[in-house]
């Protein structure tokens, strides 16, 4: 492959696998045909590589942090609902001295009643937060397998700048090595 084509190929692959860009976006960005990008994706099985272990761990951690942030934001912006007895929220009839009827609402101070729902976590929220933080911690602190994945990824990224074909071949071996470590329990 000519040097210019190789650079386009490498950039397209990075945009597709790491940045999640569509084939159309890549074609427009690199000023090449969408058909060329489609051929590369299909021929070199980029979709499989996109879901390889070397790419998904960072994405999983990022997704978990986004979910945790969304839960916390929902809790923070949740309206406060007080446990006000229903008889205080309904009007009652009063008669004036001349016999005229009118409706009047009871007067009460909402702050005098306990909070039923507030902008603090309830038991379901704390359970979800606990599960998300446990998953994040597990992914971030898996010492052996986590380190293996990160070192493999960084090594492949470094080698890709020198020899992308060799980096692609090394990725297959790194994935196989990591999968083997995970299946035989030598994490």
PDB file of C-alpha atoms in Angstrom, residues 48 52-54 145 148-149 152 156 168-184 186:
ATOM      1  CA  UNK A  48     -14.569  -7.338  15.373  1.00  0.00           C
ATOM      2  CA  UNK A  52     -11.921  -6.386  21.104  1.00  0.00           C
ATOM      3  CA  UNK A  53     -10.847  -6.413  24.728  1.00  0.00           C
ATOM      4  CA  UNK A  54      -8.234  -3.761  24.081  1.00  0.00           C
ATOM      5  CA  UNK A 145      -5.548  -8.390  33.820  1.00  0.00           C
ATOM      6  CA  UNK A 148      -2.039  -6.505  30.944  1.00  0.00           C
ATOM      7  CA  UNK A 149      -4.770  -4.849  28.913  1.00  0.00           C
ATOM      8  CA  UNK A 152      -0.882  -4.259  25.585  1.00  0.00           C
ATOM      9  CA  UNK A 156       0.103  -1.622  20.200  1.00  0.00           C
ATOM     10  CA  UNK A 168      -2.632  -5.295  13.714  1.00  0.00           C
ATOM     11  CA  UNK A 169      -1.028  -8.724  13.942  1.00  0.00           C
ATOM     12  CA  UNK A 170       0.120  -8.056  17.502  1.00  0.00           C
ATOM     13  CA  UNK A 171      -3.442  -7.039  18.458  1.00  0.00           C
ATOM     14  CA  UNK A 172      -4.676 -10.529  17.543  1.00  0.00           C
ATOM     15  CA  UNK A 173      -2.041 -12.144  19.758  1.00  0.00           C
ATOM     16  CA  UNK A 174      -2.625  -9.703  22.612  1.00  0.00           C
ATOM     17  CA  UNK A 175      -6.378 -10.430  22.504  1.00  0.00           C
ATOM     18  CA  UNK A 176      -5.739 -14.171  22.506  1.00  0.00           C
ATOM     19  CA  UNK A 177      -3.288 -13.830  25.419  1.00  0.00           C
ATOM     20  CA  UNK A 178      -5.749 -11.754  27.461  1.00  0.00           C
ATOM     21  CA  UNK A 179      -8.638 -14.110  26.730  1.00  0.00           C
ATOM     22  CA  UNK A 180      -6.471 -17.062  27.793  1.00  0.00           C
ATOM     23  CA  UNK A 181      -5.537 -15.347  31.064  1.00  0.00           C
ATOM     24  CA  UNK A 182      -9.194 -14.649  31.749  1.00  0.00           C
ATOM     25  CA  UNK A 183     -10.362 -18.200  30.992  1.00  0.00           C
ATOM     26  CA  UNK A 184      -7.649 -20.057  32.872  1.00  0.00           C
ATOM     27  CA  UNK A 186      -4.533 -16.381  35.993  1.00  0.00           C
TER      28      UNK A 186
END
